[in-house]
Amino acid sequence: MSRPEHIAPPEIFYNDVEARKYSKNTRIQSIQAEMTERALELLDPEGPSFILDIGCGSGISTAIAESFGHTLVGMDISPSMLSVALENDEVEGDLLLGDIGAGVPFRAGTFDGVISISAIQWLLNADKTCNVPQRRLTRFFETLYSSMKRGARAVMQYYPESDTAQRMILETAKKSGFSGGTVIDNPDSKRQKKYYLVLQAGGIRTLDTSEMSVEDDNNKNHRLKKRKKQDMSVKDYISHKKELNRRRGHSVPRDSKYTGRRRKTAF
Amino acid sequence: MKLLTANFLTCASKKCSSSPDAFPLNISDAKIAIQECEMNPEFIKNVMLRVEWPALVKTTQQLGNNTLPMEKPELTDESDELLFKSLHNVLLETEITEGKMTCGSCGHVYPIVEGIPNMLLSETEV
């Protein structure tokens, strides 16, 4: 499937036509609702909370979170989507037009929790030459971290385009001070696989990972190493092995111009 | 936009993040509406710990209401319902539908249209 990020920047892609789909299309609505409920389950807020909804769009996720008794603030970059949210009249909380890549404009310690449904993958797009994805990610996570109460949690569902993108997002979040990881639902199904970034901003409330299929960091490192080995040429690999063994004090044949050369076929 | 949100909103520019003038944003030319909603005393108790009272007083004064006390009211389990009701009315039911917010540090004007503040900055301001 083509990714909307490749077509146009979010404020242009989600035009009136695209935004209309979010109020009419029941399939989109049911998927969004399902993901919101799962995100709220992972968020596990204590009592009625003040929650930020990043990329609230037409307000599907905002309305659902409100039905649980929370007070919401929704943020989105597309005016068309926000006007659909206004028309729907289901959202009670505040909406605001803003670019998360330029920072979350709230003072320190504002929110008890943050949810986001299918939004943060847009941060990795460089639609203009002045946009540097890494800089936008860093700015986003740093301001998000400071805008959350200590011990508050952020659950963000997103569609990572590649392993690199996923790693980049998680690493930036960790550098900004968050702890946490990625929860993957339905890991075996290609279509229904869903990624939830679960982050915690300081505090002592422990993250219960027993029921989550958290991707192991060690495992990932292992795979990376393996790939690195595959990328080496035969000669590099041999000299790498010889060097290792030399360092360990084993007796190793000396290097010559024939090292790592392919033998001639016999006849 | 509810006054509760206005009490937490700051200038989106990176340069203003360390400036004390950037909060609260100065509100002018505002139109106000009252949007009734259900009261949740627990939420009010939770959020009142974080509300900057002097900023809220300043905002209401800019909207032409001088009735708020200068001291932040203490909320306990025994607080009477009237206090909760008035706080609920100020924080959650009072909405700014049109107006302008100006950053005291960089002077950027954020317009509020149909109750939605536009916090977008141009490329040079980020």
Short mmCIF file of C-alpha atoms in Angstrom, two decimals:
data_model
loop_
_atom_site.label_atom_id
_atom_site.label_comp_id
_atom_site.label_asym_id
_atom_site.label_seq_id
_atom_site.Cartn_x
_atom_site.Cartn_y
_atom_site.Cartn_z
CA MET A 1 0.00 0.00 0.00
CA SER A 2 1.23 3.47 -0.73
CA ARG A 3 2.01 5.60 2.30
CA PRO A 4 0.27 8.98 2.56
CA GLU A 5 3.52 10.51 3.81
CA HIS A 6 4.98 10.00 0.33
CA ILE A 7 2.19 11.86 -1.38
CA ALA A 8 2.12 15.27 0.32
CA PRO A 9 2.75 16.97 3.67
CA PRO A 10 -0.02 16.36 6.24
CA GLU A 11 -1.61 19.82 6.08
CA ILE A 12 -2.01 19.37 2.33
CA PHE A 13 -2.74 15.63 2.14
CA TYR A 14 -5.62 15.87 4.62
CA ASN A 15 -7.63 18.28 2.50
CA ASP A 16 -11.41 18.61 2.57
CA VAL A 17 -11.93 15.47 0.47
CA GLU A 18 -9.64 13.30 2.58
CA ALA A 19 -10.99 14.74 5.82
CA ARG A 20 -14.57 13.99 4.73
CA LYS A 21 -13.62 10.28 4.61
CA TYR A 22 -12.93 10.34 8.32
CA SER A 23 -16.49 11.36 9.09
CA LYS A 24 -18.11 9.02 6.53
CA ASN A 25 -15.96 5.91 6.23
CA THR A 26 -16.97 3.42 8.90
CA ARG A 27 -13.92 1.23 8.30
CA ILE A 28 -11.52 4.05 9.11
CA GLN A 29 -13.62 4.90 12.15
CA SER A 30 -13.70 1.38 13.53
CA ILE A 31 -9.94 0.88 13.10
CA GLN A 32 -9.23 4.21 14.75
CA ALA A 33 -11.62 3.44 17.60
CA GLU A 34 -10.03 0.05 18.20
CA MET A 35 -6.55 1.53 18.33
CA THR A 36 -7.67 4.32 20.64
CA GLU A 37 -9.15 1.87 23.09
CA ARG A 38 -5.96 -0.18 23.07
CA ALA A 39 -3.88 2.98 23.56
CA LEU A 40 -6.00 3.99 26.54
CA GLU A 41 -5.61 0.50 27.97
CA LEU A 42 -1.84 0.86 27.75
CA LEU A 43 -1.98 4.41 29.10
CA ASP A 44 -3.84 3.23 32.20
CA PRO A 45 -4.50 6.72 33.66
CA GLU A 46 -5.24 7.14 37.35
CA GLY A 47 -8.64 8.78 37.68
CA PRO A 48 -9.99 11.55 35.44
CA SER A 49 -6.97 13.03 33.71
CA PHE A 50 -5.86 15.88 31.51
CA ILE A 51 -4.75 14.22 28.27
CA LEU A 52 -3.14 15.51 25.09
CA ASP A 53 -4.19 13.90 21.80
CA ILE A 54 -1.46 14.39 19.21
CA GLY A 55 -2.70 14.35 15.63
CA CYS A 56 -6.33 14.24 16.77
CA GLY A 57 -7.57 14.81 13.22
CA SER A 58 -11.34 14.56 13.04
CA GLY A 59 -11.52 13.84 16.75
CA ILE A 60 -12.41 10.13 16.72
CA SER A 61 -9.80 9.29 19.34
CA THR A 62 -10.53 12.48 21.28
CA ALA A 63 -14.23 11.66 21.63
CA ILE A 64 -13.51 8.10 22.75
CA ALA A 65 -11.05 9.19 25.42
CA GLU A 66 -13.59 11.75 26.64
CA SER A 67 -16.20 9.04 27.03
CA PHE A 68 -13.91 7.53 29.67
CA GLY A 69 -14.25 10.71 31.72
CA HIS A 70 -11.01 12.44 30.78
CA THR A 71 -10.52 16.00 29.62
CA LEU A 72 -8.73 16.26 26.32
CA VAL A 73 -6.75 18.73 24.29
CA GLY A 74 -6.38 17.78 20.63
CA MET A 75 -3.64 19.02 18.38
CA ASP A 76 -3.44 18.66 14.60
CA ILE A 77 -1.76 20.35 11.67
CA SER A 78 -4.62 20.00 9.18
CA PRO A 79 -7.31 22.71 9.28
CA SER A 80 -9.69 20.55 7.21
CA MET A 81 -9.55 17.71 9.71
CA LEU A 82 -10.16 20.11 12.59
CA SER A 83 -13.18 21.60 10.86
CA VAL A 84 -14.61 18.08 10.48
CA ALA A 85 -14.08 17.65 14.21
CA LEU A 86 -15.94 20.90 14.86
CA GLU A 87 -18.84 19.84 12.64
CA ASN A 88 -19.14 16.43 14.27
CA ASP A 89 -19.83 18.12 17.55
CA GLU A 90 -18.80 15.06 19.52
CA VAL A 91 -15.60 16.55 20.84
CA GLU A 92 -15.97 18.60 24.01
CA GLY A 93 -12.29 19.25 24.61
CA ASP A 94 -10.19 21.95 23.05
CA LEU A 95 -8.63 21.69 19.62
CA LEU A 96 -5.61 23.51 18.42
CA LEU A 97 -3.84 23.93 15.14
CA GLY A 98 -0.15 23.27 15.49
CA ASP A 99 2.90 21.50 14.13
CA ILE A 100 4.29 18.94 16.57
CA GLY A 101 7.65 19.05 14.79
CA ALA A 102 7.97 22.65 15.95
CA GLY A 103 7.28 21.63 19.53
CA VAL A 104 4.36 21.03 21.88
CA PRO A 105 3.42 24.53 23.08
CA PHE A 106 2.53 23.78 26.70
CA ARG A 107 4.26 24.72 29.91
CA ALA A 108 6.10 22.21 32.08
CA GLY A 109 4.13 19.47 33.81
CA THR A 110 0.81 20.07 32.06
CA PHE A 111 -0.49 16.63 31.11
CA ASP A 112 -1.33 13.43 32.98
CA GLY A 113 -1.04 11.46 29.79
CA VAL A 114 -0.57 11.64 26.04
CA ILE A 115 -2.15 9.56 23.30
CA SER A 116 -1.56 9.66 19.59
CA ILE A 117 -3.09 7.55 16.85
CA SER A 118 -1.26 7.20 13.53
CA ALA A 119 0.48 10.53 13.64
CA ILE A 120 4.14 10.50 14.59
CA GLN A 121 5.33 8.73 11.44
CA TRP A 122 4.68 12.06 9.73
CA LEU A 123 7.55 13.58 11.70
CA LEU A 124 10.07 11.66 9.65
CA ASN A 125 9.05 13.47 6.49
CA ALA A 126 11.11 16.25 5.10
CA ASP A 127 8.66 18.10 2.93
CA LYS A 128 10.68 21.28 2.78
CA THR A 129 14.42 21.69 2.63
CA CYS A 130 14.35 23.50 5.97
CA ASN A 131 12.84 20.42 7.62
CA VAL A 132 15.37 18.04 9.10
CA PRO A 133 13.55 14.92 10.42
CA GLN A 134 16.01 14.31 13.24
CA ARG A 135 15.78 17.89 14.43
CA ARG A 136 11.97 17.82 14.32
CA LEU A 137 11.88 14.52 16.22
CA THR A 138 14.23 15.85 18.89
CA ARG A 139 12.27 19.07 19.29
CA PHE A 140 9.01 17.11 19.51
CA PHE A 141 10.18 14.63 22.14
CA GLU A 142 11.99 17.25 24.23
CA THR A 143 8.99 19.56 24.43
CA LEU A 144 6.67 16.61 24.96
CA TYR A 145 8.79 15.37 27.84
CA SER A 146 8.72 18.72 29.58
CA SER A 147 4.99 19.21 29.00
CA MET A 148 4.19 15.98 30.84
CA LYS A 149 3.86 15.45 34.57
CA ARG A 150 6.64 13.32 36.08
CA GLY A 151 5.48 9.72 35.96
CA ALA A 152 2.97 10.43 33.19
CA ARG A 153 2.81 8.08 30.26
CA ALA A 154 2.54 8.60 26.52
CA VAL A 155 1.13 5.93 24.22
CA MET A 156 1.61 6.59 20.55
CA GLN A 157 0.40 4.26 17.82
CA TYR A 158 2.27 4.74 14.57
CA TYR A 159 3.23 3.06 11.33
CA PRO A 160 7.01 2.84 11.09
CA GLU A 161 8.19 2.71 7.53
CA SER A 162 11.30 0.67 8.28
CA ASP A 163 13.39 -0.71 11.10
CA THR A 164 15.64 2.32 10.83
CA ALA A 165 12.69 4.68 11.27
CA GLN A 166 11.49 2.74 14.29
CA ARG A 167 14.95 2.78 15.87
CA MET A 168 15.36 6.48 15.15
CA ILE A 169 12.09 7.33 16.90
CA LEU A 170 12.76 5.17 19.95
CA GLU A 171 16.34 6.39 20.32
CA THR A 172 15.34 10.04 20.09
CA ALA A 173 12.65 9.50 22.71
CA LYS A 174 15.14 7.86 25.05
CA LYS A 175 17.67 10.65 24.52
CA SER A 176 14.99 13.16 25.52
CA GLY A 177 14.62 11.43 28.87
CA PHE A 178 11.78 8.97 28.32
CA SER A 179 11.94 5.34 29.33
CA GLY A 180 9.90 2.67 27.59
CA GLY A 181 9.73 0.67 24.42
CA THR A 182 7.57 -0.53 21.58
CA VAL A 183 4.58 -2.78 22.06
CA ILE A 184 3.63 -4.76 18.98
CA ASP A 185 0.11 -6.16 18.65
CA ASN A 186 -0.55 -9.04 16.26
CA PRO A 187 3.14 -9.39 15.40
CA ASP A 188 2.53 -12.28 13.00
CA SER A 189 0.00 -10.60 10.78
CA LYS A 190 1.39 -8.24 8.24
CA ARG A 191 -1.83 -6.27 7.87
CA GLN A 192 -2.98 -6.12 11.46
CA LYS A 193 0.43 -5.56 13.00
CA LYS A 194 0.23 -2.44 15.13
CA TYR A 195 3.07 -0.57 16.79
CA TYR A 196 2.53 1.31 20.03
CA LEU A 197 5.32 3.42 21.42
CA VAL A 198 4.88 3.36 25.18
CA LEU A 199 6.91 6.02 26.96
CA GLN A 200 7.13 7.17 30.51
CA ALA A 201 8.37 10.57 31.62
CA GLY A 202 10.38 9.87 34.76
CA GLY A 203 8.62 8.95 37.98
CA ILE A 204 8.56 5.75 39.94
CA ARG A 205 5.44 4.14 38.51
CA THR A 206 6.78 0.99 36.94
CA LEU A 207 5.89 0.03 33.42
CA ASP A 208 4.19 -3.36 33.50
CA THR A 209 5.68 -5.16 30.53
CA SER A 210 4.50 -8.67 31.40
CA GLU A 211 1.61 -8.63 28.95
CA MET A 212 3.40 -6.76 26.23
CA SER A 213 5.37 -8.22 23.40
CA VAL A 214 8.19 -5.75 23.82
CA GLU A 215 10.83 -6.06 21.18
CA ASP A 216 14.08 -6.95 22.85
CA ASP A 217 16.93 -4.52 22.39
CA ASN A 218 19.56 -7.28 22.68
CA ASN A 219 17.92 -9.26 19.96
CA LYS A 220 18.03 -6.27 17.70
CA ASN A 221 21.73 -5.69 18.34
CA HIS A 222 22.39 -9.30 17.51
CA ARG A 223 20.60 -9.00 14.21
CA LEU A 224 22.49 -5.83 13.40
CA LYS A 225 25.80 -7.54 14.04
CA LYS A 226 24.80 -10.40 11.81
CA ARG A 227 23.94 -8.07 9.01
CA LYS A 228 27.27 -6.29 9.42
CA LYS A 229 29.04 -9.60 8.96
CA GLN A 230 27.08 -10.36 5.81
CA ASP A 231 28.01 -7.01 4.34
CA MET A 232 31.77 -7.72 4.63
CA SER A 233 33.73 -8.97 1.65
CA VAL A 234 35.49 -12.34 2.00
CA LYS A 235 38.87 -10.70 2.38
CA ASP A 236 37.63 -8.26 5.04
CA TYR A 237 36.00 -11.09 6.90
CA ILE A 238 39.20 -13.19 6.94
CA SER A 239 41.40 -10.33 8.09
CA HIS A 240 38.79 -9.41 10.72
CA LYS A 241 38.85 -12.99 12.06
CA LYS A 242 42.65 -13.14 11.99
CA GLU A 243 42.89 -9.86 13.83
CA LEU A 244 40.47 -11.11 16.49
CA ASN A 245 42.44 -14.32 17.00
CA ARG A 246 45.73 -12.46 17.10
CA ARG A 247 44.34 -10.26 19.85
CA ARG A 248 43.29 -13.35 21.77
CA GLY A 249 46.84 -14.70 21.57
CA HIS A 250 46.26 -17.59 19.19
CA SER A 251 48.85 -18.45 16.57
CA VAL A 252 47.67 -17.02 13.29
CA PRO A 253 49.28 -17.43 9.83
CA ARG A 254 50.89 -14.21 8.68
CA ASP A 255 49.13 -11.95 6.19
CA SER A 256 50.37 -12.03 2.62
CA LYS A 257 49.20 -10.88 -0.78
CA TYR A 258 47.47 -14.25 -1.17
CA THR A 259 45.31 -13.82 1.95
CA GLY A 260 41.65 -14.10 1.12
CA ARG A 261 42.26 -14.72 -2.56
CA ARG A 262 40.09 -17.16 -4.40
CA ARG A 263 41.94 -20.34 -5.47
CA LYS A 264 42.25 -21.17 -9.13
CA THR A 265 40.03 -23.99 -10.33
CA ALA A 266 42.23 -27.10 -10.52
CA PHE A 267 41.96 -28.01 -14.18
CA MET B 1 -10.67 27.44 23.72
CA LYS B 2 -11.30 26.91 27.40
CA LEU B 3 -9.53 29.04 29.99
CA LEU B 4 -8.05 25.82 31.37
CA THR B 5 -6.13 25.28 28.14
CA ALA B 6 -5.18 28.95 27.98
CA ASN B 7 -3.64 28.52 31.41
CA PHE B 8 -1.19 25.94 30.05
CA LEU B 9 -0.49 27.29 26.57
CA THR B 10 2.87 28.96 25.90
CA CYS B 11 4.54 30.45 22.85
CA ALA B 12 5.54 27.73 20.38
CA SER B 13 8.83 29.37 19.44
CA LYS B 14 12.03 27.75 20.68
CA LYS B 15 13.56 31.10 21.60
CA CYS B 16 10.73 31.91 23.99
CA SER B 17 10.83 28.62 25.87
CA SER B 18 13.20 29.97 28.53
CA SER B 19 11.71 33.46 28.71
CA PRO B 20 9.41 34.24 31.67
CA ASP B 21 7.43 36.72 29.51
CA ALA B 22 6.21 33.96 27.17
CA PHE B 23 3.63 32.78 29.71
CA PRO B 24 0.77 33.51 29.93
CA LEU B 25 -0.06 34.67 26.41
CA ASN B 26 -1.80 38.04 26.39
CA ILE B 27 -5.35 37.80 25.14
CA SER B 28 -6.99 40.65 23.27
CA ASP B 29 -10.07 41.29 21.10
CA ALA B 30 -11.71 38.24 22.62
CA LYS B 31 -15.25 36.99 22.18
CA ILE B 32 -16.48 34.71 24.93
CA ALA B 33 -19.10 31.99 24.99
CA ILE B 34 -20.36 29.76 27.76
CA GLN B 35 -20.47 26.12 26.76
CA GLU B 36 -22.12 24.05 29.42
CA CYS B 37 -20.65 20.67 30.23
CA GLU B 38 -20.82 18.10 32.96
CA MET B 39 -18.89 18.83 36.13
CA ASN B 40 -16.28 16.39 37.37
CA PRO B 41 -15.12 17.41 40.89
CA GLU B 42 -12.33 14.84 40.91
CA PHE B 43 -10.85 16.24 37.74
CA ILE B 44 -11.02 19.79 39.06
CA LYS B 45 -9.25 18.72 42.22
CA ASN B 46 -6.60 16.97 40.13
CA VAL B 47 -6.01 19.82 37.71
CA MET B 48 -6.19 22.67 40.25
CA LEU B 49 -2.82 21.54 41.62
CA ARG B 50 -1.26 22.54 38.32
CA VAL B 51 -3.23 25.69 37.48
CA GLU B 52 -1.13 28.84 37.69
CA TRP B 53 -3.53 31.04 39.63
CA PRO B 54 -1.88 34.45 38.97
CA ALA B 55 -1.89 33.65 35.23
CA LEU B 56 -5.58 32.73 35.38
CA VAL B 57 -6.39 35.98 37.20
CA LYS B 58 -4.45 37.91 34.57
CA THR B 59 -6.31 36.16 31.74
CA THR B 60 -9.75 36.80 33.24
CA GLN B 61 -8.82 40.44 33.78
CA GLN B 62 -7.86 40.70 30.11
CA LEU B 63 -11.31 39.32 29.32
CA GLY B 64 -12.88 42.04 31.46
CA ASN B 65 -13.72 40.06 34.59
CA ASN B 66 -12.21 41.31 37.85
CA THR B 67 -14.17 39.13 40.26
CA LEU B 68 -11.57 36.40 40.76
CA PRO B 69 -9.76 36.48 44.13
CA MET B 70 -6.00 37.06 44.05
CA GLU B 71 -5.36 34.05 46.28
CA LYS B 72 -5.65 30.54 44.94
CA PRO B 73 -8.52 28.76 46.73
CA GLU B 74 -7.53 25.64 48.66
CA LEU B 75 -9.48 22.56 47.66
CA THR B 76 -10.16 19.87 50.22
CA ASP B 77 -12.69 17.08 50.46
CA GLU B 78 -14.90 19.33 52.57
CA SER B 79 -14.91 22.22 50.12
CA ASP B 80 -18.46 23.21 49.32
CA GLU B 81 -20.00 22.51 45.97
CA LEU B 82 -20.34 26.20 45.18
CA LEU B 83 -16.56 26.59 44.97
CA PHE B 84 -16.28 23.59 42.65
CA LYS B 85 -19.11 24.96 40.53
CA SER B 86 -17.53 28.37 40.14
CA LEU B 87 -14.12 26.88 39.32
CA HIS B 88 -15.77 24.55 36.81
CA ASN B 89 -17.54 27.52 35.30
CA VAL B 90 -14.35 29.55 34.93
CA LEU B 91 -11.98 26.80 33.81
CA LEU B 92 -14.10 24.50 31.67
CA GLU B 93 -17.26 26.31 30.60
CA THR B 94 -15.86 29.70 29.62
CA GLU B 95 -14.60 29.53 26.07
CA ILE B 96 -12.79 32.07 23.93
CA THR B 97 -14.29 31.74 20.47
CA GLU B 98 -12.50 34.55 18.63
CA GLY B 99 -9.53 36.67 19.52
CA LYS B 100 -5.79 37.07 19.51
CA MET B 101 -3.04 35.80 21.77
CA THR B 102 0.23 37.69 21.83
CA CYS B 103 3.50 36.36 23.15
CA GLY B 104 5.02 38.79 25.64
CA SER B 105 8.53 37.79 24.64
CA CYS B 106 8.67 37.66 20.83
CA GLY B 107 5.42 39.48 20.07
CA HIS B 108 4.05 36.77 17.79
CA VAL B 109 0.27 36.97 17.42
CA TYR B 110 -1.63 33.68 17.53
CA PRO B 111 -5.14 34.12 16.16
CA ILE B 112 -8.10 32.20 17.62
CA VAL B 113 -10.72 31.33 15.01
CA GLU B 114 -13.90 29.39 15.83
CA GLY B 115 -12.39 28.52 19.18
CA ILE B 116 -9.28 26.96 17.65
CA PRO B 117 -5.99 28.74 18.33
CA ASN B 118 -3.58 28.69 15.43
CA MET B 119 -0.19 27.86 16.93
CA LEU B 120 1.62 27.46 13.59
CA LEU B 121 4.82 29.38 13.11
CA SER B 122 6.49 30.29 9.85
CA GLU B 123 9.79 28.60 8.98
CA THR B 124 11.91 31.51 10.10
CA GLU B 125 10.32 31.63 13.55
CA VAL B 126 10.84 27.97 14.48
#
